[in-house]
């Protein structure tokens, strides 16, 4: 997996930016607010078709601009790809995605071409904020390589929204609500199967990584506690909870309520872990996702590392160094090279440095 070029128009504070990459290790250097993380964000769009920082796509547009456009050229699986992503803001927002010139009509058809793993300071929320953030991480991770899962997830969320909308209508009959039950049960069953298998595999990598990071001191693991246990259990609860669901205005059972504990003996890291333990757990989790993608596809994903190296102690920095050696290409953001130079500066890997100032990029190159 190798990104060769990316071109941005009206993306965040980048009015016109085109970058060519010839190396495996790339640094985006600049002060906070200058636009270096915006570059990382534009690269992540190739994988996830959404920002890892925002839920509102309009925030991607440069202030007062009518559109934003990202064009990228990359190599994956020995093939060359051109990816184009545009958003036009008007009375009705329009989004268009093209791969090799072909318009992609369904989001699920555009994933899996460019695979990346993002490591950024907000990732600590996966541990601290509990199940909502963990489900979001898991859904993004699985969807990046499994189009079937993404399709089931999109359909499940659509059906859930319809059922919740009907629940809020005072005039809706029980039959009008229950018509959504069987389609929801069917999608939930597929989501549950894939989540269960994925977490079982992910946990094997996670435990191994965490053992290395903590030198065996943190025997934590990831488990999966689905909100419903079977199709029949789901059916019974949807019927049994109907009066309550009408009262609260939303569906109270299903995969959107799954628990994903990280810790041990029914104790979750969110409630007892130190900052160091939480940080190690995040690194172990993200590394596990990197390793699973590599195992499943035979190709290392691109690493996107957003200004976190400086926060890590010597042990965790050295662990990152080993991860960088395994990847095909890695992009760093940092305010300066001091503090990480001793760990990556001596790597026998070609490096490129891009300096960002107020959305403008100047290039430096070093071997």
C-alpha positions as a Python dict, from the first residue, in 0.01 Angstrom:
ca = {
    (1, 'X'): (0, 0, 0),
    (2, 'X'): (168, 319, -117),
    (3, 'X'): (33, 674, -161),
    (4, 'X'): (207, 853, -447),
    (5, 'X'): (19, 1182, -475),
    (6, 'X'): (-260, 1375, -312),
    (7, 'X'): (-415, 1700, -435),
    (8, 'X'): (-651, 1915, -227),
    (9, 'X'): (-881, 2201, -319),
    (10, 'X'): (-1057, 2403, -50),
    (11, 'X'): (-996, 2130, 208),
    (12, 'X'): (-999, 2283, 555),
    (13, 'X'): (-734, 2558, 538),
    (14, 'X'): (-570, 2415, 223),
    (15, 'X'): (-686, 2617, -77),
    (16, 'X'): (-461, 2446, -332),
    (17, 'X'): (-215, 2180, -218),
    (18, 'X'): (-56, 1905, -426),
    (19, 'X'): (201, 1669, -275),
    (20, 'X'): (405, 1391, -435),
    (21, 'X'): (546, 1118, -212),
    (22, 'X'): (855, 917, -299),
    (23, 'X'): (943, 776, 43),
    (24, 'X'): (815, 535, 306),
    (25, 'X'): (847, 778, 594),
    (26, 'X'): (686, 1121, 563),
    (27, 'X'): (677, 1402, 821),
    (28, 'X'): (428, 1690, 822),
    (29, 'X'): (581, 1954, 1049),
    (30, 'X'): (411, 2269, 1172),
    (31, 'X'): (271, 2454, 1469),
    (32, 'X'): (-77, 2377, 1595),
    (33, 'X'): (-350, 2513, 1369),
    (34, 'X'): (-131, 2542, 1060),
    (35, 'X'): (-291, 2250, 871),
    (36, 'X'): (-67, 1948, 921),
    (37, 'X'): (-340, 1726, 1072),
    (38, 'X'): (-570, 1837, 789),
    (39, 'X'): (-332, 1660, 549),
    (40, 'X'): (-350, 1341, 753),
    (41, 'X'): (-728, 1374, 761),
    (42, 'X'): (-744, 1401, 381),
    (43, 'X'): (-544, 1078, 348),
    (44, 'X'): (-774, 898, 593),
    (45, 'X'): (-1071, 986, 372),
    (46, 'X'): (-937, 741, 114),
    (47, 'X'): (-1005, 459, 360),
    (48, 'X'): (-1304, 567, 564),
    (49, 'X'): (-1481, 827, 347),
    (50, 'X'): (-1530, 1033, 659),
    (51, 'X'): (-1320, 1239, 895),
    (52, 'X'): (-1159, 1084, 1200),
    (53, 'X'): (-1210, 1424, 1369),
    (54, 'X'): (-1556, 1547, 1267),
    (55, 'X'): (-1904, 1406, 1209),
    (56, 'X'): (-2016, 1705, 1000),
    (57, 'X'): (-1877, 1681, 646),
    (58, 'X'): (-1933, 2053, 592),
    (59, 'X'): (-1643, 2116, 831),
    (60, 'X'): (-1409, 1974, 564),
    (61, 'X'): (-1478, 2271, 336),
    (62, 'X'): (-1254, 2575, 348),
    (63, 'X'): (-1436, 2864, 507),
    (64, 'X'): (-1701, 3011, 271),
    (65, 'X'): (-1599, 2776, -13),
    (66, 'X'): (-1877, 2616, -222),
    (67, 'X'): (-1693, 2285, -261),
    (68, 'X'): (-1401, 2071, -153),
    (69, 'X'): (-1214, 1818, -365),
    (70, 'X'): (-954, 1550, -291),
    (71, 'X'): (-771, 1353, -560),
    (72, 'X'): (-523, 1078, -477),
    (73, 'X'): (-306, 835, -667),
    (74, 'X'): (-197, 519, -489),
    (75, 'X'): (-80, 163, -540),
    (76, 'X'): (-255, -130, -372),
    (77, 'X'): (-215, -500, -440),
    (78, 'X'): (14, -428, -734),
    (79, 'X'): (-250, -211, -908),
    (80, 'X'): (-268, 164, -959),
    (81, 'X'): (-574, 359, -846),
    (82, 'X'): (-701, 714, -879),
    (83, 'X'): (-943, 818, -607),
    (84, 'X'): (-1156, 1135, -631),
    (85, 'X'): (-1379, 1269, -356),
    (86, 'X'): (-1582, 1588, -377),
    (87, 'X'): (-1845, 1768, -174),
    (88, 'X'): (-2050, 2055, -317),
    (89, 'X'): (-2238, 2271, -69),
    (90, 'X'): (-2561, 2430, -183),
    (91, 'X'): (-2929, 2407, -103),
    (92, 'X'): (-2875, 2031, -116),
    (93, 'X'): (-2530, 1898, -35),
    (94, 'X'): (-2390, 1674, -307),
    (95, 'X'): (-2110, 1424, -263),
    (96, 'X'): (-1938, 1237, -544),
    (97, 'X'): (-1679, 959, -532),
    (98, 'X'): (-1487, 824, -829),
    (99, 'X'): (-1237, 539, -850),
    (100, 'X'): (-1038, 518, -1173),
    (101, 'X'): (-1288, 755, -1333),
    (102, 'X'): (-1594, 547, -1246),
    (103, 'X'): (-1862, 708, -1032),
    (104, 'X'): (-1930, 505, -718),
    (105, 'X'): (-2298, 515, -629),
    (106, 'X'): (-2288, 318, -303),
    (107, 'X'): (-2050, 401, -19),
    (108, 'X'): (-1999, 31, 52),
    (109, 'X'): (-1854, -15, -299),
    (110, 'X'): (-1576, 237, -239),
    (111, 'X'): (-1417, 91, 74),
    (112, 'X'): (-1126, -150, 88),
    (113, 'X'): (-915, 2, -189),
    (114, 'X'): (-690, 210, 35),
    (115, 'X'): (-631, 70, 383),
    (116, 'X'): (-487, 276, 666),
    (117, 'X'): (-464, 275, 1044),
    (118, 'X'): (-488, 606, 1230),
    (119, 'X'): (-321, 677, 1565),
    (120, 'X'): (-415, 1011, 1719),
    (121, 'X'): (-459, 1163, 2067),
    (122, 'X'): (-843, 1133, 2062),
    (123, 'X'): (-802, 753, 2033),
    (124, 'X'): (-776, 745, 2412),
    (125, 'X'): (-1155, 792, 2407),
    (126, 'X'): (-1189, 433, 2284),
    (127, 'X'): (-1080, 335, 2634),
    (128, 'X'): (-1215, 622, 2842),
    (129, 'X'): (-1558, 672, 2681),
    (130, 'X'): (-1658, 307, 2674),
    (131, 'X'): (-1893, 123, 2444),
    (132, 'X'): (-2006, 399, 2207),
    (133, 'X'): (-1650, 477, 2100),
    (134, 'X'): (-1554, 106, 2097),
    (135, 'X'): (-1843, 18, 1866),
    (136, 'X'): (-1749, 309, 1643),
    (137, 'X'): (-1387, 193, 1626),
    (138, 'X'): (-1490, -168, 1561),
    (139, 'X'): (-1738, -72, 1288),
    (140, 'X'): (-1480, 145, 1108),
    (141, 'X'): (-1212, -122, 1138),
    (142, 'X'): (-1426, -409, 1009),
    (143, 'X'): (-1584, -197, 735),
    (144, 'X'): (-1243, -99, 598),
    (145, 'X'): (-1189, -454, 470),
    (146, 'X'): (-1536, -615, 478),
    (147, 'X'): (-1790, -467, 235),
    (148, 'X'): (-2054, -717, 343),
    (149, 'X'): (-2032, -598, 703),
    (150, 'X'): (-2058, -234, 596),
    (151, 'X'): (-2366, -318, 389),
    (152, 'X'): (-2532, -494, 685),
    (153, 'X'): (-2439, -204, 915),
    (154, 'X'): (-2580, 62, 682),
    (155, 'X'): (-2903, -134, 641),
    (156, 'X'): (-2932, -199, 1013),
    (157, 'X'): (-2893, 170, 1094),
    (158, 'X'): (-3147, 264, 826),
    (159, 'X'): (-3402, 15, 961),
    (160, 'X'): (-3332, 125, 1319),
    (161, 'X'): (-3392, 486, 1224),
    (162, 'X'): (-3723, 392, 1059),
    (163, 'X'): (-3839, 191, 1361),
    (164, 'X'): (-3740, 471, 1600),
    (165, 'X'): (-3924, 724, 1384),
    (166, 'X'): (-4237, 508, 1395),
    (167, 'X'): (-4206, 462, 1772),
    (168, 'X'): (-4225, 839, 1817),
    (169, 'X'): (-4555, 864, 1626),
    (170, 'X'): (-4843, 861, 1874),
    (171, 'X'): (-5083, 735, 1606),
    (172, 'X'): (-4863, 440, 1499),
    (173, 'X'): (-5016, 96, 1554),
    (174, 'X'): (-4821, -199, 1696),
    (175, 'X'): (-4822, -356, 1349),
    (176, 'X'): (-4666, -45, 1194),
    (177, 'X'): (-4381, -72, 1444),
    (178, 'X'): (-4339, -448, 1432),
    (179, 'X'): (-4303, -448, 1052),
    (180, 'X'): (-3942, -339, 1110),
    (181, 'X'): (-3861, -620, 1354),
    (182, 'X'): (-3772, -908, 1121),
    (183, 'X'): (-3546, -704, 888),
    (184, 'X'): (-3366, -567, 1198),
    (185, 'X'): (-3326, -916, 1344),
    (186, 'X'): (-3178, -1043, 1017),
    (187, 'X'): (-2920, -764, 992),
    (188, 'X'): (-2839, -781, 1363),
    (189, 'X'): (-2763, -1151, 1334),
    (190, 'X'): (-2505, -1092, 1060),
    (191, 'X'): (-2346, -802, 1247),
    (192, 'X'): (-2325, -1006, 1566),
    (193, 'X'): (-2155, -1301, 1392),
    (194, 'X'): (-1890, -1082, 1230),
    (195, 'X'): (-1827, -877, 1545),
    (196, 'X'): (-1787, -1192, 1753),
    (197, 'X'): (-1536, -1346, 1512),
    (198, 'X'): (-1345, -1019, 1469),
    (199, 'X'): (-1312, -949, 1841),
    (200, 'X'): (-1193, -1305, 1908),
    (201, 'X'): (-914, -1264, 1654),
    (202, 'X'): (-837, -903, 1745),
    (203, 'X'): (-800, -998, 2109),
    (204, 'X'): (-524, -1250, 2030),
    (205, 'X'): (-314, -975, 1872),
    (206, 'X'): (-414, -726, 2142),
    (207, 'X'): (-304, -948, 2432),
    (208, 'X'): (29, -1024, 2265),
    (209, 'X'): (97, -656, 2191),
    (210, 'X'): (-2, -543, 2540),
    (211, 'X'): (215, -810, 2696),
    (212, 'X'): (516, -672, 2507),
    (213, 'X'): (432, -311, 2593),
    (214, 'X'): (373, -374, 2964),
    (215, 'X'): (631, -652, 3000),
    (216, 'X'): (353, -880, 3121),
    (217, 'X'): (222, -642, 3389),
    (218, 'X'): (-115, -568, 3222),
    (219, 'X'): (-304, -893, 3145),
    (220, 'X'): (-604, -714, 2991),
    (221, 'X'): (-825, -851, 2716),
    (222, 'X'): (-1112, -754, 2488),
    (223, 'X'): (-1441, -937, 2519),
    (224, 'X'): (-1771, -918, 2336),
    (225, 'X'): (-2104, -905, 2514),
    (226, 'X'): (-2378, -882, 2251),
    (227, 'X'): (-2695, -710, 2364),
    (228, 'X'): (-2906, -995, 2221),
    (229, 'X'): (-2793, -1357, 2223),
    (230, 'X'): (-2981, -1502, 1925),
    (231, 'X'): (-3244, -1423, 1666),
    (232, 'X'): (-3512, -1572, 1891),
    (233, 'X'): (-3390, -1374, 2192),
    (234, 'X'): (-3392, -1058, 1981),
    (235, 'X'): (-3745, -1128, 1859),
    (236, 'X'): (-3874, -1187, 2214),
    (237, 'X'): (-3717, -868, 2344),
    (238, 'X'): (-3843, -648, 2061),
    (239, 'X'): (-4197, -769, 2132),
    (240, 'X'): (-4156, -760, 2510),
    (241, 'X'): (-4003, -411, 2512),
    (242, 'X'): (-4259, -255, 2280),
    (243, 'X'): (-4441, -58, 2550),
    (244, 'X'): (-4113, 69, 2695),
    (245, 'X'): (-3978, 154, 2348),
    (246, 'X'): (-4291, 357, 2275),
    (247, 'X'): (-4245, 547, 2600),
    (248, 'X'): (-3876, 630, 2545),
    (249, 'X'): (-3906, 677, 2168),
    (250, 'X'): (-3626, 448, 2057),
    (251, 'X'): (-3536, 79, 2022),
    (252, 'X'): (-3380, -45, 2345),
    (253, 'X'): (-3220, -370, 2226),
    (254, 'X'): (-2993, -481, 1941),
    (255, 'X'): (-2636, -455, 1820),
    (256, 'X'): (-2638, -75, 1866),
    (257, 'X'): (-2632, -155, 2239),
    (258, 'X'): (-2352, -415, 2238),
    (259, 'X'): (-2089, -403, 2514),
    (260, 'X'): (-1716, -442, 2440),
    (261, 'X'): (-1534, -456, 2775),
    (262, 'X'): (-1157, -402, 2782),
    (263, 'X'): (-995, -504, 3110),
    (264, 'X'): (-1017, -813, 3328),
    (265, 'X'): (-1247, -984, 3584),
    (266, 'X'): (-1545, -765, 3485),
    (267, 'X'): (-1337, -453, 3559),
    (268, 'X'): (-1310, -209, 3272),
    (269, 'X'): (-1001, 4, 3205),
    (270, 'X'): (-1222, 310, 3175),
    (271, 'X'): (-1289, 296, 3549),
    (272, 'X'): (-957, 186, 3698),
    (273, 'X'): (-675, 219, 3444),
    (274, 'X'): (-390, 469, 3478),
    (275, 'X'): (-315, 702, 3187),
    (276, 'X'): (-14, 485, 3100),
    (277, 'X'): (-224, 168, 3096),
    (278, 'X'): (-492, 332, 2884),
    (279, 'X'): (-233, 462, 2639),
    (280, 'X'): (-72, 118, 2612),
    (281, 'X'): (-414, -39, 2553),
    (282, 'X'): (-486, 204, 2269),
    (283, 'X'): (-148, 136, 2106),
    (284, 'X'): (-197, -241, 2145),
    (285, 'X'): (-548, -215, 1996),
    (286, 'X'): (-447, -5, 1695),
    (287, 'X'): (-144, -225, 1635),
    (288, 'X'): (-371, -529, 1651),
    (289, 'X'): (-590, -380, 1379),
    (290, 'X'): (-279, -315, 1167),
    (291, 'X'): (-168, -678, 1213),
    (292, 'X'): (-510, -820, 1128),
    (293, 'X'): (-533, -619, 807),
    (294, 'X'): (-185, -738, 713),
    (295, 'X'): (-278, -1100, 786),
    (296, 'X'): (-609, -1082, 598),
    (297, 'X'): (-489, -895, 290),
    (298, 'X'): (-120, -983, 272),
    (299, 'X'): (-40, -612, 247),
    (300, 'X'): (52, -370, 524),
    (301, 'X'): (-184, -72, 562),
    (302, 'X'): (-54, 284, 563),
    (303, 'X'): (10, 427, 911),
    (304, 'X'): (-122, 775, 993),
    (305, 'X'): (33, 898, 1319),
    (306, 'X'): (-98, 1230, 1449),
    (307, 'X'): (141, 1400, 1693),
    (308, 'X'): (149, 1127, 1957),
    (309, 'X'): (513, 1012, 1955),
    (310, 'X'): (615, 1300, 2182),
    (311, 'X'): (362, 1186, 2445),
    (312, 'X'): (513, 839, 2473),
    (313, 'X'): (787, 714, 2701),
    (314, 'X'): (1099, 536, 2573),
    (315, 'X'): (944, 189, 2588),
    (316, 'X'): (637, 284, 2385),
    (317, 'X'): (841, 484, 2132),
    (318, 'X'): (1060, 181, 2065),
    (319, 'X'): (749, -28, 2014),
    (320, 'X'): (631, 223, 1753),
    (321, 'X'): (966, 199, 1581),
    (322, 'X'): (914, -175, 1525),
    (323, 'X'): (566, -107, 1387),
    (324, 'X'): (704, 149, 1141),
    (325, 'X'): (955, -107, 1014),
    (326, 'X'): (666, -343, 934),
    (327, 'X'): (452, -94, 746),
    (328, 'X'): (472, 1, 382),
    (329, 'X'): (441, 374, 441),
    (330, 'X'): (395, 597, 746),
    (331, 'X'): (286, 960, 778),
    (332, 'X'): (368, 1160, 1092),
    (333, 'X'): (251, 1498, 1210),
    (334, 'X'): (462, 1679, 1468),
    (335, 'X'): (544, 2033, 1574),
    (336, 'X'): (915, 1961, 1523),
    (337, 'X'): (1150, 1667, 1481),
    (338, 'X'): (1308, 1710, 1821),
    (339, 'X'): (1206, 1433, 2056),
    (340, 'X'): (1140, 1179, 1783),
    (341, 'X'): (1452, 1223, 1575),
    (342, 'X'): (1651, 984, 1790),
    (343, 'X'): (1393, 711, 1727),
    (344, 'X'): (1315, 754, 1357),
    (345, 'X'): (1598, 975, 1237),
    (346, 'X'): (1846, 690, 1212),
    (347, 'X'): (1617, 443, 1038),
    (348, 'X'): (1755, 318, 709),
    (349, 'X'): (1441, 433, 530),
    (350, 'X'): (1401, 718, 283),
    (351, 'X'): (1235, 1015, 450),
    (352, 'X'): (1056, 1326, 332),
    (353, 'X'): (975, 1637, 530),
    (354, 'X'): (696, 1881, 450),
    (355, 'X'): (667, 2206, 645),
    (356, 'X'): (314, 2344, 681),
    (357, 'X'): (235, 2706, 757),
    (358, 'X'): (-117, 2848, 731),
    (359, 'X'): (-225, 2586, 479),
    (360, 'X'): (84, 2634, 262),
    (361, 'X'): (334, 2350, 220),
    (362, 'X'): (703, 2369, 148),
    (363, 'X'): (902, 2053, 86),
    (364, 'X'): (1233, 1928, 211),
    (365, 'X'): (1382, 1588, 135),
    (366, 'X'): (1645, 1386, 309),
    (367, 'X'): (1784, 1037, 264),
}
